[in-house]
GROMACS .gro file of C-alpha atoms in nm:
model
  289
    1UNK     CA    1  -5.703  -2.929   2.825
    2UNK     CA    2  -5.715  -2.560   2.734
    3UNK     CA    3  -5.383  -2.405   2.625
    4UNK     CA    4  -5.374  -2.155   2.911
    5UNK     CA    5  -5.422  -2.435   3.164
    6UNK     CA    6  -5.124  -2.619   3.018
    7UNK     CA    7  -4.924  -2.297   3.054
    8UNK     CA    8  -5.007  -2.277   3.424
    9UNK     CA    9  -4.825  -2.597   3.502
   10UNK     CA   10  -4.472  -2.482   3.415
   11UNK     CA   11  -4.534  -2.146   3.579
   12UNK     CA   12  -4.652  -2.306   3.902
   13UNK     CA   13  -4.360  -2.546   3.893
   14UNK     CA   14  -4.120  -2.256   3.842
   15UNK     CA   15  -4.265  -2.066   4.135
   16UNK     CA   16  -4.247  -2.370   4.358
   17UNK     CA   17  -3.891  -2.442   4.255
   18UNK     CA   18  -3.785  -2.089   4.335
   19UNK     CA   19  -3.954  -2.099   4.673
   20UNK     CA   20  -3.803  -2.440   4.744
   21UNK     CA   21  -3.462  -2.277   4.738
   22UNK     CA   22  -3.531  -2.154   5.089
   23UNK     CA   23  -3.433  -2.495   5.231
   24UNK     CA   24  -3.260  -2.790   5.068
   25UNK     CA   25  -3.433  -3.124   5.041
   26UNK     CA   26  -3.353  -3.377   5.307
   27UNK     CA   27  -3.315  -3.753   5.310
   28UNK     CA   28  -3.510  -3.981   5.539
   29UNK     CA   29  -3.594  -3.794   5.855
   30UNK     CA   30  -3.807  -4.024   6.067
   31UNK     CA   31  -3.756  -3.874   6.412
   32UNK     CA   32  -3.677  -3.505   6.386
   33UNK     CA   33  -3.747  -3.432   6.752
   34UNK     CA   34  -3.497  -3.696   6.864
   35UNK     CA   35  -3.240  -3.561   6.620
   36UNK     CA   36  -3.278  -3.210   6.756
   37UNK     CA   37  -3.272  -3.318   7.119
   38UNK     CA   38  -2.957  -3.521   7.071
   39UNK     CA   39  -2.794  -3.212   6.922
   40UNK     CA   40  -2.876  -3.004   7.230
   41UNK     CA   41  -3.193  -2.823   7.128
   42UNK     CA   42  -3.561  -2.895   7.184
   43UNK     CA   43  -3.459  -3.018   7.530
   44UNK     CA   44  -3.754  -2.927   7.749
   45UNK     CA   45  -3.545  -2.985   8.060
   46UNK     CA   46  -3.335  -2.678   7.970
   47UNK     CA   47  -3.371  -2.385   8.208
   48UNK     CA   48  -3.255  -2.040   8.098
   49UNK     CA   49  -2.952  -1.903   8.281
   50UNK     CA   50  -2.898  -1.560   8.431
   51UNK     CA   51  -2.673  -1.481   8.135
   52UNK     CA   52  -2.937  -1.588   7.882
   53UNK     CA   53  -3.271  -1.559   8.062
   54UNK     CA   54  -3.497  -1.609   7.761
   55UNK     CA   55  -3.544  -1.926   7.554
   56UNK     CA   56  -3.486  -1.889   7.181
   57UNK     CA   57  -3.753  -2.019   6.943
   58UNK     CA   58  -3.632  -2.088   6.588
   59UNK     CA   59  -3.891  -2.047   6.310
   60UNK     CA   60  -3.806  -2.221   5.981
   61UNK     CA   61  -3.872  -2.092   5.631
   62UNK     CA   62  -4.100  -2.206   5.351
   63UNK     CA   63  -4.040  -2.570   5.255
   64UNK     CA   64  -3.836  -2.605   5.575
   65UNK     CA   65  -3.884  -2.793   5.898
   66UNK     CA   66  -3.779  -2.767   6.260
   67UNK     CA   67  -3.452  -2.957   6.213
   68UNK     CA   68  -3.308  -2.912   5.865
   69UNK     CA   69  -3.330  -2.533   5.871
   70UNK     CA   70  -3.132  -2.516   6.195
   71UNK     CA   71  -2.851  -2.769   6.171
   72UNK     CA   72  -2.606  -2.479   6.175
   73UNK     CA   73  -2.760  -2.210   6.397
   74UNK     CA   74  -2.918  -2.425   6.669
   75UNK     CA   75  -2.588  -2.586   6.781
   76UNK     CA   76  -2.417  -2.246   6.747
   77UNK     CA   77  -2.657  -2.104   7.006
   78UNK     CA   78  -2.678  -2.404   7.237
   79UNK     CA   79  -2.301  -2.417   7.290
   80UNK     CA   80  -2.325  -2.051   7.390
   81UNK     CA   81  -2.563  -2.139   7.670
   82UNK     CA   82  -2.904  -2.069   7.520
   83UNK     CA   83  -3.210  -2.287   7.563
   84UNK     CA   84  -3.310  -2.340   7.200
   85UNK     CA   85  -3.636  -2.475   7.059
   86UNK     CA   86  -3.761  -2.509   6.702
   87UNK     CA   87  -4.118  -2.519   6.578
   88UNK     CA   88  -4.286  -2.692   6.284
   89UNK     CA   89  -4.573  -2.501   6.124
   90UNK     CA   90  -4.775  -2.465   5.806
   91UNK     CA   91  -4.803  -2.837   5.725
   92UNK     CA   92  -5.023  -2.949   5.438
   93UNK     CA   93  -5.201  -3.288   5.441
   94UNK     CA   94  -4.995  -3.555   5.266
   95UNK     CA   95  -4.684  -3.335   5.239
   96UNK     CA   96  -4.414  -3.460   5.478
   97UNK     CA   97  -4.101  -3.265   5.577
   98UNK     CA   98  -4.177  -2.960   5.361
   99UNK     CA   99  -4.366  -2.722   5.588
  100UNK     CA  100  -4.456  -2.355   5.583
  101UNK     CA  101  -4.707  -2.398   5.300
  102UNK     CA  102  -5.032  -2.343   5.489
  103UNK     CA  103  -5.210  -2.008   5.538
  104UNK     CA  104  -4.972  -1.782   5.727
  105UNK     CA  105  -5.229  -1.656   5.976
  106UNK     CA  106  -5.290  -2.018   6.078
  107UNK     CA  107  -4.915  -2.076   6.099
  108UNK     CA  108  -4.889  -1.780   6.336
  109UNK     CA  109  -5.148  -1.944   6.559
  110UNK     CA  110  -4.932  -2.258   6.565
  111UNK     CA  111  -4.635  -2.046   6.667
  112UNK     CA  112  -4.842  -1.893   6.947
  113UNK     CA  113  -4.922  -2.236   7.086
  114UNK     CA  114  -4.558  -2.341   7.063
  115UNK     CA  115  -4.427  -2.031   7.240
  116UNK     CA  116  -4.674  -2.093   7.524
  117UNK     CA  117  -4.543  -2.449   7.552
  118UNK     CA  118  -4.182  -2.331   7.566
  119UNK     CA  119  -4.254  -2.062   7.825
  120UNK     CA  120  -4.443  -2.310   8.043
  121UNK     CA  121  -4.157  -2.562   8.026
  122UNK     CA  122  -3.877  -2.315   8.091
  123UNK     CA  123  -4.054  -2.090   8.340
  124UNK     CA  124  -3.949  -1.782   8.142
  125UNK     CA  125  -4.176  -1.480   8.106
  126UNK     CA  126  -4.066  -1.401   7.751
  127UNK     CA  127  -3.897  -1.569   7.456
  128UNK     CA  128  -3.678  -1.447   7.173
  129UNK     CA  129  -3.769  -1.549   6.817
  130UNK     CA  130  -3.523  -1.610   6.532
  131UNK     CA  131  -3.667  -1.688   6.190
  132UNK     CA  132  -3.541  -1.752   5.839
  133UNK     CA  133  -3.731  -1.628   5.532
  134UNK     CA  134  -4.107  -1.674   5.599
  135UNK     CA  135  -4.003  -1.760   5.953
  136UNK     CA  136  -3.869  -1.409   6.001
  137UNK     CA  137  -4.188  -1.248   5.873
  138UNK     CA  138  -4.468  -1.475   5.997
  139UNK     CA  139  -4.401  -1.406   6.369
  140UNK     CA  140  -4.490  -1.043   6.308
  141UNK     CA  141  -4.851  -1.154   6.262
  142UNK     CA  142  -4.832  -1.334   6.598
  143UNK     CA  143  -4.688  -1.021   6.760
  144UNK     CA  144  -4.940  -0.784   6.604
  145UNK     CA  145  -5.266  -0.977   6.609
  146UNK     CA  146  -5.236  -1.276   6.845
  147UNK     CA  147  -5.099  -1.121   7.163
  148UNK     CA  148  -4.740  -1.225   7.102
  149UNK     CA  149  -4.592  -0.885   7.190
  150UNK     CA  150  -4.653  -0.957   7.560
  151UNK     CA  151  -4.453  -1.281   7.537
  152UNK     CA  152  -4.167  -1.190   7.304
  153UNK     CA  153  -3.868  -0.971   7.379
  154UNK     CA  154  -3.695  -0.974   7.038
  155UNK     CA  155  -3.753  -1.092   6.683
  156UNK     CA  156  -3.451  -1.158   6.461
  157UNK     CA  157  -3.532  -1.211   6.093
  158UNK     CA  158  -3.272  -1.371   5.865
  159UNK     CA  159  -3.360  -1.283   5.503
  160UNK     CA  160  -3.727  -1.228   5.597
  161UNK     CA  161  -3.987  -1.143   5.332
  162UNK     CA  162  -4.137  -0.866   5.542
  163UNK     CA  163  -4.297  -0.691   5.245
  164UNK     CA  164  -4.336  -0.991   5.020
  165UNK     CA  165  -4.132  -1.102   4.724
  166UNK     CA  166  -4.142  -1.088   4.347
  167UNK     CA  167  -3.928  -1.407   4.329
  168UNK     CA  168  -3.684  -1.221   4.104
  169UNK     CA  169  -3.977  -1.100   3.895
  170UNK     CA  170  -4.154  -1.435   3.851
  171UNK     CA  171  -4.448  -1.334   4.069
  172UNK     CA  172  -4.509  -1.036   3.843
  173UNK     CA  173  -4.606  -1.280   3.568
  174UNK     CA  174  -4.903  -1.422   3.759
  175UNK     CA  175  -5.162  -1.172   3.627
  176UNK     CA  176  -5.074  -1.273   3.271
  177UNK     CA  177  -5.185  -1.634   3.330
  178UNK     CA  178  -5.561  -1.655   3.399
  179UNK     CA  179  -5.628  -1.866   3.705
  180UNK     CA  180  -5.265  -1.886   3.816
  181UNK     CA  181  -5.318  -1.685   4.133
  182UNK     CA  182  -5.622  -1.893   4.228
  183UNK     CA  183  -5.425  -2.212   4.165
  184UNK     CA  184  -5.137  -2.095   4.383
  185UNK     CA  185  -5.371  -1.987   4.663
  186UNK     CA  186  -5.563  -2.315   4.661
  187UNK     CA  187  -5.262  -2.548   4.641
  188UNK     CA  188  -5.011  -2.362   4.858
  189UNK     CA  189  -5.170  -2.068   5.039
  190UNK     CA  190  -4.850  -2.001   5.231
  191UNK     CA  191  -4.677  -1.919   4.903
  192UNK     CA  192  -4.959  -1.699   4.778
  193UNK     CA  193  -4.954  -1.503   5.105
  194UNK     CA  194  -4.588  -1.415   5.044
  195UNK     CA  195  -4.631  -1.262   4.700
  196UNK     CA  196  -4.577  -0.885   4.715
  197UNK     CA  197  -4.911  -0.706   4.739
  198UNK     CA  198  -5.106  -1.003   4.878
  199UNK     CA  199  -5.404  -0.943   5.105
  200UNK     CA  200  -5.214  -1.103   5.391
  201UNK     CA  201  -4.915  -0.871   5.359
  202UNK     CA  202  -5.138  -0.567   5.315
  203UNK     CA  203  -5.305  -0.646   5.647
  204UNK     CA  204  -4.975  -0.729   5.818
  205UNK     CA  205  -4.804  -0.404   5.724
  206UNK     CA  206  -5.099  -0.168   5.758
  207UNK     CA  207  -5.042   0.085   6.034
  208UNK     CA  208  -4.669   0.022   6.063
  209UNK     CA  209  -4.416  -0.259   6.054
  210UNK     CA  210  -4.361  -0.304   6.428
  211UNK     CA  211  -4.538  -0.318   6.761
  212UNK     CA  212  -4.426  -0.151   7.082
  213UNK     CA  213  -4.218  -0.345   7.330
  214UNK     CA  214  -4.042  -0.578   7.086
  215UNK     CA  215  -3.688  -0.533   6.952
  216UNK     CA  216  -3.648  -0.613   6.581
  217UNK     CA  217  -3.338  -0.710   6.387
  218UNK     CA  218  -3.325  -0.787   6.014
  219UNK     CA  219  -3.017  -0.952   5.862
  220UNK     CA  220  -3.019  -0.938   5.481
  221UNK     CA  221  -2.785  -1.029   5.197
  222UNK     CA  222  -2.770  -0.837   4.872
  223UNK     CA  223  -2.730  -1.169   4.689
  224UNK     CA  224  -3.077  -1.288   4.793
  225UNK     CA  225  -3.246  -1.442   4.490
  226UNK     CA  226  -3.567  -1.551   4.668
  227UNK     CA  227  -3.680  -1.246   4.866
  228UNK     CA  228  -3.655  -0.974   4.606
  229UNK     CA  229  -3.587  -0.687   4.593
  230UNK     CA  230  -3.370  -0.757   4.897
  231UNK     CA  231  -3.420  -0.409   5.048
  232UNK     CA  232  -3.787  -0.491   5.102
  233UNK     CA  233  -3.676  -0.717   5.386
  234UNK     CA  234  -3.600  -0.413   5.601
  235UNK     CA  235  -3.840  -0.287   5.863
  236UNK     CA  236  -3.922   0.066   5.970
  237UNK     CA  237  -3.973   0.155   6.334
  238UNK     CA  238  -3.821   0.303   6.647
  239UNK     CA  239  -3.667  -0.020   6.776
  240UNK     CA  240  -3.540  -0.172   6.452
  241UNK     CA  241  -3.186  -0.266   6.353
  242UNK     CA  242  -3.148  -0.343   5.981
  243UNK     CA  243  -2.820  -0.511   5.884
  244UNK     CA  244  -2.675  -0.591   5.542
  245UNK     CA  245  -2.440  -0.889   5.562
  246UNK     CA  246  -2.200  -0.738   5.309
  247UNK     CA  247  -2.159  -0.426   5.526
  248UNK     CA  248  -2.016  -0.658   5.792
  249UNK     CA  249  -1.804  -0.865   5.552
  250UNK     CA  250  -1.784  -0.742   5.191
  251UNK     CA  251  -1.659  -1.078   5.061
  252UNK     CA  252  -1.949  -1.276   5.208
  253UNK     CA  253  -2.132  -1.420   4.906
  254UNK     CA  254  -2.413  -1.594   5.094
  255UNK     CA  255  -2.750  -1.594   4.922
  256UNK     CA  256  -3.093  -1.676   5.060
  257UNK     CA  257  -3.023  -2.034   5.161
  258UNK     CA  258  -2.668  -2.000   5.291
  259UNK     CA  259  -2.736  -1.702   5.514
  260UNK     CA  260  -2.979  -1.908   5.719
  261UNK     CA  261  -2.817  -2.250   5.703
  262UNK     CA  262  -2.444  -2.207   5.745
  263UNK     CA  263  -2.322  -1.847   5.752
  264UNK     CA  264  -2.138  -1.798   6.082
  265UNK     CA  265  -2.102  -1.427   6.013
  266UNK     CA  266  -2.481  -1.402   6.012
  267UNK     CA  267  -2.493  -1.631   6.317
  268UNK     CA  268  -2.259  -1.396   6.504
  269UNK     CA  269  -2.493  -1.109   6.429
  270UNK     CA  270  -2.787  -1.318   6.554
  271UNK     CA  271  -2.601  -1.370   6.883
  272UNK     CA  272  -2.539  -0.995   6.905
  273UNK     CA  273  -2.910  -0.928   6.853
  274UNK     CA  274  -3.003  -1.174   7.126
  275UNK     CA  275  -2.756  -1.025   7.375
  276UNK     CA  276  -2.678  -0.667   7.269
  277UNK     CA  277  -2.527  -0.583   7.607
  278UNK     CA  278  -2.238  -0.818   7.528
  279UNK     CA  279  -2.223  -0.770   7.152
  280UNK     CA  280  -1.889  -0.780   6.975
  281UNK     CA  281  -1.805  -0.650   6.629
  282UNK     CA  282  -1.916  -0.875   6.346
  283UNK     CA  283  -1.650  -0.900   6.073
  284UNK     CA  284  -1.523  -1.152   5.823
  285UNK     CA  285  -1.325  -1.303   6.108
  286UNK     CA  286  -1.652  -1.394   6.282
  287UNK     CA  287  -1.657  -1.705   6.066
  288UNK     CA  288  -1.401  -1.846   6.312
  289UNK     CA  289  -1.587  -1.743   6.627
   0.00000   0.00000   0.00000
């Protein structure tokens, strides 16, 4: 084996390990749909109420799945009266549980199909989307190129990589390893699409970050070690609300994983974004709400 090919292996492993930080590994998980339904979400009998007229679709991050990413937020929303559903997308053949690795444009098409299913089951005209990491960015492709803007009222991104990531500088090393970018694209195209400057992100952000008719919220943490620099998560547009978690609670130390999995301060801000007419101040005390 050539020396540069041997060098690719640790680099690829390092990139994958950094991306894997988006969601922790899970133990045996044979029936994820049943698990979610028993916890109150993915219940297709749920009908939106007058107070919460739109179903909420949760979109997991890279290496995540429709259950593990949402063990904190999904129950938080269901007990507040929302009809909540979670999608799996971006599966690779022979790779169980760890999703979000396929080409992101194809993942957006899967999201489109899922939203149609949810709207048909609930009878709602529009849905709200809440996504973590890739799940906060990928729906923008659905909104912009696949007709999603007519079916979505709001998109809430929790630590979304809206303009890609350098993975704390690791992605900047790719050009110094011949063949590394091709290897990453072939093995895990969903990861390659998220590297800052990728062809996918160039297309996604050309002509503006947003589309008319959709409300956007971005919730970021300055301690994010996966989507870096963290300010690149923010969107620009007329109907955008960018929020830094530490502006709401300076002592909140959540990083990329915690903000999506268990941070109730972030969850409170998600609830505000879903129902701004009844929003209440998000503070450190929101952890008890």
